[in-house]
PDB file of C-alpha atoms in Angstrom:
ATOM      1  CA  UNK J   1       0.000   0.000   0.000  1.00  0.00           C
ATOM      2  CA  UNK J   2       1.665   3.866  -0.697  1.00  0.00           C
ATOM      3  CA  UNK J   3       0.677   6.743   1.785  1.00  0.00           C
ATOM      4  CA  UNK J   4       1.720   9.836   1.123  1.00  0.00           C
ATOM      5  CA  UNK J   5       2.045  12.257   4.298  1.00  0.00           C
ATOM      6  CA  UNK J   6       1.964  16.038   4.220  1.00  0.00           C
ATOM      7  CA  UNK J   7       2.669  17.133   7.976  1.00  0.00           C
ATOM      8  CA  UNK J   8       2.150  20.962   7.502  1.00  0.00           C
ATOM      9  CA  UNK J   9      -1.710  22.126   6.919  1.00  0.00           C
ATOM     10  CA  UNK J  10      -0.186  25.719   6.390  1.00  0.00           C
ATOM     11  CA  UNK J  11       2.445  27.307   5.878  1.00  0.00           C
ATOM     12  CA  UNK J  12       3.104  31.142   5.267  1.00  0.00           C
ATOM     13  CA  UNK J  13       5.879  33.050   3.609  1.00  0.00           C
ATOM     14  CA  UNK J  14       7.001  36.697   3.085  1.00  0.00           C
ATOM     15  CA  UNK J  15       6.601  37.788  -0.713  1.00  0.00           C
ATOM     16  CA  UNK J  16      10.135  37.188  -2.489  1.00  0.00           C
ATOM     17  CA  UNK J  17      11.696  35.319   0.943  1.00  0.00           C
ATOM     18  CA  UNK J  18      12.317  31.293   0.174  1.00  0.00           C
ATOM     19  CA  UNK J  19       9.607  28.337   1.779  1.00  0.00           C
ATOM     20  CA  UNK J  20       9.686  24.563   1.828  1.00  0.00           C
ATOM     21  CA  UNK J  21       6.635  22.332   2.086  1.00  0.00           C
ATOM     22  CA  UNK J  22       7.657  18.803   3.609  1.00  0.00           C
ATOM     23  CA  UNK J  23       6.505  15.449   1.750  1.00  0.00           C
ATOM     24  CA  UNK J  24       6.772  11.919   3.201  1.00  0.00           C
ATOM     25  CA  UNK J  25       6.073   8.895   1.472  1.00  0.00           C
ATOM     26  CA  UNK J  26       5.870   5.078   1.612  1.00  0.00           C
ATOM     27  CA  UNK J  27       5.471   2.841  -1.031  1.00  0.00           C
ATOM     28  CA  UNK J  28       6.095  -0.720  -1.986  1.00  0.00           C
ATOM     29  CA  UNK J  29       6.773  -0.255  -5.430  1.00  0.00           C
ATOM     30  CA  UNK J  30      10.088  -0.242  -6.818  1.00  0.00           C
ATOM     31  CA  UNK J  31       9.433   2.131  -9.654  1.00  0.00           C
ATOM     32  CA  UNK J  32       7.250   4.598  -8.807  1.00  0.00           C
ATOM     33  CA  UNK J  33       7.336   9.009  -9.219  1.00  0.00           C
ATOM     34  CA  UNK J  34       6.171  12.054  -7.834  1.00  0.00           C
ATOM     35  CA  UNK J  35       4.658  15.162  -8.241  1.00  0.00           C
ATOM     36  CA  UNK J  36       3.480  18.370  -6.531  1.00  0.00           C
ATOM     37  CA  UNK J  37       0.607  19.714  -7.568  1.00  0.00           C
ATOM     38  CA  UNK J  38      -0.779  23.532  -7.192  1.00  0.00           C
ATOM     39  CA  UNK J  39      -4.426  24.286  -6.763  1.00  0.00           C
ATOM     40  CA  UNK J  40      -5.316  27.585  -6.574  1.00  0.00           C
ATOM     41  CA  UNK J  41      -8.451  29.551  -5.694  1.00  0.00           C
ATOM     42  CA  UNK J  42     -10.123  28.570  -8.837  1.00  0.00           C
ATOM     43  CA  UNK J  43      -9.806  24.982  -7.536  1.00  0.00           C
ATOM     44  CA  UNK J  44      -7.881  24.188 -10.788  1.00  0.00           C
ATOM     45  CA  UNK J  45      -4.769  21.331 -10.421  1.00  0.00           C
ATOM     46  CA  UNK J  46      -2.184  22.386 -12.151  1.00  0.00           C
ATOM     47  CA  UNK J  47       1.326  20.263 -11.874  1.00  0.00           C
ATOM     48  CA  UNK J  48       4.689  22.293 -10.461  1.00  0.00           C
ATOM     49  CA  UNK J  49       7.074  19.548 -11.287  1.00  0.00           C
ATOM     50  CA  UNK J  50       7.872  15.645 -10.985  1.00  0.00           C
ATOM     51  CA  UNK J  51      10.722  13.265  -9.806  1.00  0.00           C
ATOM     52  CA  UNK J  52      11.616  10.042 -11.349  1.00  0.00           C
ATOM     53  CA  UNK J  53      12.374   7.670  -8.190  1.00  0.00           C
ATOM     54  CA  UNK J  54      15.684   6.289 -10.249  1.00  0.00           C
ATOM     55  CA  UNK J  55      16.724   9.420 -10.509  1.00  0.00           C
ATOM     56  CA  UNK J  56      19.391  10.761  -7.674  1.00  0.00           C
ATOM     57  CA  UNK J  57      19.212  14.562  -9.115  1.00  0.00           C
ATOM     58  CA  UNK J  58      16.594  16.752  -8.018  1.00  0.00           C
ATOM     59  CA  UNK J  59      14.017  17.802 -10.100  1.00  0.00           C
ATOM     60  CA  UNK J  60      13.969  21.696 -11.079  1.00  0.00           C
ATOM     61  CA  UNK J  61      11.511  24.161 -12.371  1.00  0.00           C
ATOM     62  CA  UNK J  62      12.219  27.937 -12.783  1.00  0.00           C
ATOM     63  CA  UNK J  63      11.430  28.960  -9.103  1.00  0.00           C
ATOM     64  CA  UNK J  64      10.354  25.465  -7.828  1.00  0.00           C
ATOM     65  CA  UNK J  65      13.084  22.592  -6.852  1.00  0.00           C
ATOM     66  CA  UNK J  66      12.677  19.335  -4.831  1.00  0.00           C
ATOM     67  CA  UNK J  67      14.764  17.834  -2.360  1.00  0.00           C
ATOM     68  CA  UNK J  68      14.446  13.885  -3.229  1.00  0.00           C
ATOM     69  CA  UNK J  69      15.553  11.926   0.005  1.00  0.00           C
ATOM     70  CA  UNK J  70      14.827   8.225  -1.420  1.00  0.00           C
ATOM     71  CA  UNK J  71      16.193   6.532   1.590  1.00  0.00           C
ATOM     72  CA  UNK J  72      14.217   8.568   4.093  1.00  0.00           C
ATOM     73  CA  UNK J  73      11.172   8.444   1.499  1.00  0.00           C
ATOM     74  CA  UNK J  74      11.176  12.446   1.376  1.00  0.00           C
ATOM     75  CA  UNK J  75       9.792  14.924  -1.196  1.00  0.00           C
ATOM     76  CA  UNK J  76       9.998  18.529  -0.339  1.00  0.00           C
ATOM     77  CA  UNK J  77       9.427  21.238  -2.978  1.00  0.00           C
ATOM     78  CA  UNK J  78      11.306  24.499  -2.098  1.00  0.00           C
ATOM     79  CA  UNK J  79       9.756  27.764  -3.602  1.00  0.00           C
ATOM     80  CA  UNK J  80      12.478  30.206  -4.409  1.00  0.00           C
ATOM     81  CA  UNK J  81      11.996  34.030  -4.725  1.00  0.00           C
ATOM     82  CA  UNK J  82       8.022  33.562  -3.360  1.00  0.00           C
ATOM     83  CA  UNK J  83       5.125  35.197  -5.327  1.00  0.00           C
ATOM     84  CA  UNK J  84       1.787  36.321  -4.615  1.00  0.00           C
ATOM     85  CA  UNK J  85       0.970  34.120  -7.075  1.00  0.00           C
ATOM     86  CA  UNK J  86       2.217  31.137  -5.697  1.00  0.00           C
ATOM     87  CA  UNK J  87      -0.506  31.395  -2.696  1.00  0.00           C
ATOM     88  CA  UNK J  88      -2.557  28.281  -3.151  1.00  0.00           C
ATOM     89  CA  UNK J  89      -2.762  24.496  -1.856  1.00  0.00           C
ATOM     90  CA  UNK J  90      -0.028  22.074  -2.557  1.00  0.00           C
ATOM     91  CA  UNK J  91      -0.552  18.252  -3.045  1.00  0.00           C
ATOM     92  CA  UNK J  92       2.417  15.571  -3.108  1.00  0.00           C
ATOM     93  CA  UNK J  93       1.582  12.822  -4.488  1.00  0.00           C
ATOM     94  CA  UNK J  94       3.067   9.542  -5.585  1.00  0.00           C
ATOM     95  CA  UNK J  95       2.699   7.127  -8.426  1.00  0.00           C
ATOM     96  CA  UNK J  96       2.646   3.347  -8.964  1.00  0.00           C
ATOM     97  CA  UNK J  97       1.699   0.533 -11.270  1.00  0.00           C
ATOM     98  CA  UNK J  98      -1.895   2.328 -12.351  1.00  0.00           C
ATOM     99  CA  UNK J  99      -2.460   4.487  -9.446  1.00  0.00           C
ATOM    100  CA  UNK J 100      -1.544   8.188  -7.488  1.00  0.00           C
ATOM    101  CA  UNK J 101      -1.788   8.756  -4.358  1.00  0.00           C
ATOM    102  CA  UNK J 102      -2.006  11.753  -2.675  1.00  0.00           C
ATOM    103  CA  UNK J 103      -1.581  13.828   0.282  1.00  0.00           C
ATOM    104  CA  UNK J 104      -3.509  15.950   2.566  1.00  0.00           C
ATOM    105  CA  UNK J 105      -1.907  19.304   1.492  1.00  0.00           C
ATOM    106  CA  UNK J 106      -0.601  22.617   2.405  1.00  0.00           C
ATOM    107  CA  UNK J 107      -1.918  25.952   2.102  1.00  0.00           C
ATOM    108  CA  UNK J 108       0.218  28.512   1.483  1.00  0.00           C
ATOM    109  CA  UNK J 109       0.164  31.634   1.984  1.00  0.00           C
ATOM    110  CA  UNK J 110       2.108  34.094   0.338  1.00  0.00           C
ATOM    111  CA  UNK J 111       1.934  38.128   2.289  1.00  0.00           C
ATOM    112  CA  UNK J 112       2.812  41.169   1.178  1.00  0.00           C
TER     113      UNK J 112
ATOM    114  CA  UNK G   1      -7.754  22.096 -27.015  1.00  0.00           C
ATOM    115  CA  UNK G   2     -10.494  21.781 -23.979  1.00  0.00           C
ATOM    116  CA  UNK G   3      -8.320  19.185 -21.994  1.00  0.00           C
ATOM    117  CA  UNK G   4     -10.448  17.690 -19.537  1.00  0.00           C
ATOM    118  CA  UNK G   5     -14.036  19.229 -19.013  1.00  0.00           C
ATOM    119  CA  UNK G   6     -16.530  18.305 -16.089  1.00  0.00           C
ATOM    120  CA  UNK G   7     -20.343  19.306 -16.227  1.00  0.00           C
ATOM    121  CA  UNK G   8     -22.135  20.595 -14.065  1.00  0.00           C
ATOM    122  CA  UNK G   9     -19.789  22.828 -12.204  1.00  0.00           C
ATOM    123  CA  UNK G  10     -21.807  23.196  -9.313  1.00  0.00           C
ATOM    124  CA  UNK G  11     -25.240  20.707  -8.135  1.00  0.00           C
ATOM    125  CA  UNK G  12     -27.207  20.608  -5.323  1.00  0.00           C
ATOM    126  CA  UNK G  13     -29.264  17.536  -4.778  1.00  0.00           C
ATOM    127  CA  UNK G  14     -31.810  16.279  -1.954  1.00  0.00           C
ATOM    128  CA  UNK G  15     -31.018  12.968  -0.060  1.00  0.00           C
ATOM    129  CA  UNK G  16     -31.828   9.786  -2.323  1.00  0.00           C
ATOM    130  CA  UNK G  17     -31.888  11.689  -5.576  1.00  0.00           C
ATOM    131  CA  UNK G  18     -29.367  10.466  -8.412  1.00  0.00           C
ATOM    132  CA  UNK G  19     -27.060  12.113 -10.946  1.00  0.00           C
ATOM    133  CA  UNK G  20     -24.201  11.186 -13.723  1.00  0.00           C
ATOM    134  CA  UNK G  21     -21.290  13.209 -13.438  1.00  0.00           C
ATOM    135  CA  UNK G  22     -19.914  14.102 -16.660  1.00  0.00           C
ATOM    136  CA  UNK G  23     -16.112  13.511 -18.007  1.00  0.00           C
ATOM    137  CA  UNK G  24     -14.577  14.466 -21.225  1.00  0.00           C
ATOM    138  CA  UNK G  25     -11.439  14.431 -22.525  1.00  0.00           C
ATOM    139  CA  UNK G  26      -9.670  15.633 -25.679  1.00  0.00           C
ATOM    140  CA  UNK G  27      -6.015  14.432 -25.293  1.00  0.00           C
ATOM    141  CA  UNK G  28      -6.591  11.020 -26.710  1.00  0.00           C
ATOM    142  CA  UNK G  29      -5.549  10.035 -23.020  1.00  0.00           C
ATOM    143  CA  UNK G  30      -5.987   6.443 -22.377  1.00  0.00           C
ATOM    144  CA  UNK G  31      -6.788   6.288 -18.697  1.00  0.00           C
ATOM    145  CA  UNK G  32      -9.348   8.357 -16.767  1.00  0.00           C
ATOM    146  CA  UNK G  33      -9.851   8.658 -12.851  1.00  0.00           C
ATOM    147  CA  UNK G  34     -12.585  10.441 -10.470  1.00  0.00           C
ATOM    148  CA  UNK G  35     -11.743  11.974  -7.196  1.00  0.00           C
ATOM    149  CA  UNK G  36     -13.272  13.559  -4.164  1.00  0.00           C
ATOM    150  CA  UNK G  37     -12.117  16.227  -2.175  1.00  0.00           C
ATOM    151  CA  UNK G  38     -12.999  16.598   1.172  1.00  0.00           C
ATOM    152  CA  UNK G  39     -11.599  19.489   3.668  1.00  0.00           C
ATOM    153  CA  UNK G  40      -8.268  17.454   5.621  1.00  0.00           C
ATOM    154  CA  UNK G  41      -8.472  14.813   2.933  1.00  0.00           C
ATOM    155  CA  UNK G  42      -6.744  15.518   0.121  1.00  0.00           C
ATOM    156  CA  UNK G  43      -7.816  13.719  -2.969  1.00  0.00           C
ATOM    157  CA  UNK G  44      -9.235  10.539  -2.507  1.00  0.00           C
ATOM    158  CA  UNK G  45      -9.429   7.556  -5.556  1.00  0.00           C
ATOM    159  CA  UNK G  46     -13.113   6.648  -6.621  1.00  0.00           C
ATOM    160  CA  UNK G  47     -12.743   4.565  -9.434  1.00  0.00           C
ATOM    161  CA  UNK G  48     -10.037   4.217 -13.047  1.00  0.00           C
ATOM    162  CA  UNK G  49     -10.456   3.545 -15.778  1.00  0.00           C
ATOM    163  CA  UNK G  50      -6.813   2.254 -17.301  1.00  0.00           C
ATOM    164  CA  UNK G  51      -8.137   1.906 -20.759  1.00  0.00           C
ATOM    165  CA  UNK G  52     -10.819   1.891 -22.506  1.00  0.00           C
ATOM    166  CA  UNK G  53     -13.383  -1.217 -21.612  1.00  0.00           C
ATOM    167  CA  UNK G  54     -12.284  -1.603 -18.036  1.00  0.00           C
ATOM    168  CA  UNK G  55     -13.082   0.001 -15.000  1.00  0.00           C
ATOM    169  CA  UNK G  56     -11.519  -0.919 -11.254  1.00  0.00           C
ATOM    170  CA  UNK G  57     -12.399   0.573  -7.648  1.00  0.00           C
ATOM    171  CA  UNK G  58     -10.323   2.957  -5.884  1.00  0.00           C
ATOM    172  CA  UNK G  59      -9.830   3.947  -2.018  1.00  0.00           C
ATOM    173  CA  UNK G  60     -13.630   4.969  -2.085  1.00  0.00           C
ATOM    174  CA  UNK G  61     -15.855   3.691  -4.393  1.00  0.00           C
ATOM    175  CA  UNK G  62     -19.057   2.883  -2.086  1.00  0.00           C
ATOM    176  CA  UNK G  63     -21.942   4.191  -3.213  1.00  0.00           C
ATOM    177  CA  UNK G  64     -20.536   5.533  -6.787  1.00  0.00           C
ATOM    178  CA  UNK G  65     -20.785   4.192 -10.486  1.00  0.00           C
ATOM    179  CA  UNK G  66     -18.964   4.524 -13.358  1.00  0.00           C
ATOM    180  CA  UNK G  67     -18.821   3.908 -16.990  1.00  0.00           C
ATOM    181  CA  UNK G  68     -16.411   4.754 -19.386  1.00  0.00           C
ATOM    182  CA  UNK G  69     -18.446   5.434 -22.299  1.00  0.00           C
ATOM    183  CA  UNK G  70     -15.411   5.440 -25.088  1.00  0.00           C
ATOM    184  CA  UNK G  71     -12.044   6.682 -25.201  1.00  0.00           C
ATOM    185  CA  UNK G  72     -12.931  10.211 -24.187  1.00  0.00           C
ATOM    186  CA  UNK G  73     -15.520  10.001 -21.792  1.00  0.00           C
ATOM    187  CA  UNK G  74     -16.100   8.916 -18.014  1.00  0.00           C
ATOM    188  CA  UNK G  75     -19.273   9.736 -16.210  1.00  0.00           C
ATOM    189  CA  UNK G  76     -19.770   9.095 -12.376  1.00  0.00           C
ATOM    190  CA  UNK G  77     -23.449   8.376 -11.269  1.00  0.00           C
ATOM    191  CA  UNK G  78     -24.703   8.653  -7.752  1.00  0.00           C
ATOM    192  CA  UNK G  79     -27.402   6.436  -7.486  1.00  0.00           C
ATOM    193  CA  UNK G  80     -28.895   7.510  -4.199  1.00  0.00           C
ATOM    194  CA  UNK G  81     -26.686  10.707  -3.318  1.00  0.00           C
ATOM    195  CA  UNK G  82     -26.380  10.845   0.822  1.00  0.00           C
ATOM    196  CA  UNK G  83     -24.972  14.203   2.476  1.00  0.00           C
ATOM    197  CA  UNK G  84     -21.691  12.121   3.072  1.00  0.00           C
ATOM    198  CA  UNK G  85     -20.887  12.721  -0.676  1.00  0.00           C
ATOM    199  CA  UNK G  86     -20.677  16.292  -0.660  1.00  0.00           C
ATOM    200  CA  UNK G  87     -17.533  17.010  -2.191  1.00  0.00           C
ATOM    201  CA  UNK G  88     -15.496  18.768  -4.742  1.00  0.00           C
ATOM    202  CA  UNK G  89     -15.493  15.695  -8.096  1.00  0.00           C
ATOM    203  CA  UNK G  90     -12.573  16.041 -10.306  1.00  0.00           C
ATOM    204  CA  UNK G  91     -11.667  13.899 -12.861  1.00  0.00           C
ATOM    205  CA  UNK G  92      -8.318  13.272 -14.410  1.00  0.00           C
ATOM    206  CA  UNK G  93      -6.893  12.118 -17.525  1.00  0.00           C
ATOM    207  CA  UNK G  94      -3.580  10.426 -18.068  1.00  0.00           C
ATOM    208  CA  UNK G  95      -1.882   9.046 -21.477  1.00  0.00           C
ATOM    209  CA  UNK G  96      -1.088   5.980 -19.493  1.00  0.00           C
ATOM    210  CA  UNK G  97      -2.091   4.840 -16.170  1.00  0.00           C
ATOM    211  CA  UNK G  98       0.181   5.605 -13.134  1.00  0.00           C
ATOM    212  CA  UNK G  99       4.634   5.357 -12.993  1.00  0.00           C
ATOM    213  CA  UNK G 100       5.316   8.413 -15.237  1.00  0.00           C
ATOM    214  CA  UNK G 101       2.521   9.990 -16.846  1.00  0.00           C
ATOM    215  CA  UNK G 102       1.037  13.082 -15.328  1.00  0.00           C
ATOM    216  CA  UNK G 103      -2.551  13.569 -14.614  1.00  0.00           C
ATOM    217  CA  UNK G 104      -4.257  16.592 -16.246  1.00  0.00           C
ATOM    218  CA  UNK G 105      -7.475  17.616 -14.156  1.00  0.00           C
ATOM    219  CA  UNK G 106     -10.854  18.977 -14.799  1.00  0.00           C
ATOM    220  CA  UNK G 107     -12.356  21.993 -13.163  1.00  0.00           C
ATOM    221  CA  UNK G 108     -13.569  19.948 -10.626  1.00  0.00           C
ATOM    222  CA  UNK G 109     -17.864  19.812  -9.926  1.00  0.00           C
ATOM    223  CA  UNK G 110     -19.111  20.883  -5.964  1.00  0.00           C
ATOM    224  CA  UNK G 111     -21.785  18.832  -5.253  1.00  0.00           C
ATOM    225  CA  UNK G 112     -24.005  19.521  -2.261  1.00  0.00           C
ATOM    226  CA  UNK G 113     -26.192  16.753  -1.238  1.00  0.00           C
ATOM    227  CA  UNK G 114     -28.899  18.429   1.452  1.00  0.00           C
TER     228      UNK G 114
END
């Protein structure tokens, strides 16, 4: 069975300062991925960025990086340079065979 | 290019009423999924569809239906909607089902159930 843990409910962050939203997963799969997912206000799901679980170098996007801890099963996505734009709910979530799994979330909050 | 598109948007129904969610999607994407989303819950699994022609249960499918009409489309049905299934529905599209492929979401549909 995969869980996928997200231990912060919210988190907040000063416009342009740096924030990290923590990710913990289990899984019995051997090949599996992951993703964080965005959903703002207009409840859309939009993906930030994905890790391959073979893959020892962390996954970048623009503003948005991951630090992939495969031996402590950890996925945190680090938002650089934070915008008021990136207020919204964040999702980890984790892949197997046909199926994602995903967590709780975090809301973030971004302030002026 | 619509991607994934969910009607109705919003429904309110009265205990033991029924409805069909419905699920489109344009990507030629061979798997299709529905979620809930409940406040503290994240999203939770319904049922998949991995291809076209079969259908499988997720982490919640009690008291839910589905059929996956053809390629593009995915309805949910409530047969006898309680006020424990009020939730935000989204469905999701994927070329493949789970390991790499990313999920592409509808809108999502709030459903009330008084």
């Amino acid at each position: 069975a995969q869980t996928v843990t997200q231990s912060q409910p919210e988190m907040s962050v000063q416009e342009a300062e740096t924030v990290t939203l923590s990710c913990t997963y289990d899984t019995s799969e051997s090949d599996y991925y992951l993703f964080w997912y965005k959903q703002p206000p207009s409840r859309q799901m939009i993906l930030v960025i994905r890790q391959e679980a073979y893959k020892q170098q962390n996954a970048t996007e623009n503003r948005f990086s991951v630090n992939f801890q495969k031996a402590a099963k950890s996925f945190s996505l680090k938002i650089s340079d934070s915008q008021l734009g990136d207020a919204a709910m964040y999702f980890c979530a984790c892949s197997g065979t046909y199926k994602y799994i995903f967590g709780t979330g975090t809301r973030l909050k971004v302030l002026a | 290019n619509a991607g994934v598109t969910q009607t109705p948007k919003f429904q309110v129904l009265k205990t033991g009423q029924s409805m069909t969610l419905q699920c489109a999607q344009d990507m030629n994407h061979n798997s299709m999924y529905w979620y809930r989303q409940d406040p503290g819950m994240g999203l939770r699994l319904i049922y998949y569809s991995a291809s076209e022609g079969t259908t499988d249960k997720g982490e919640v499918p009690n008291g839910y239906n589905v059929s996956r009409l053809n390629k593009r489309e995915f309805s949910l049905r409530l047969e006898s909607a309680a006020p424990s299934q009020t939730s935000v529905y989204f469905c999701a599209s994927s070329e493949l089902a789970g390991g790499p492929n990313t999920q592409y979401f509808g809108p999502g549909t709030r459903l009330t159930v008084l």
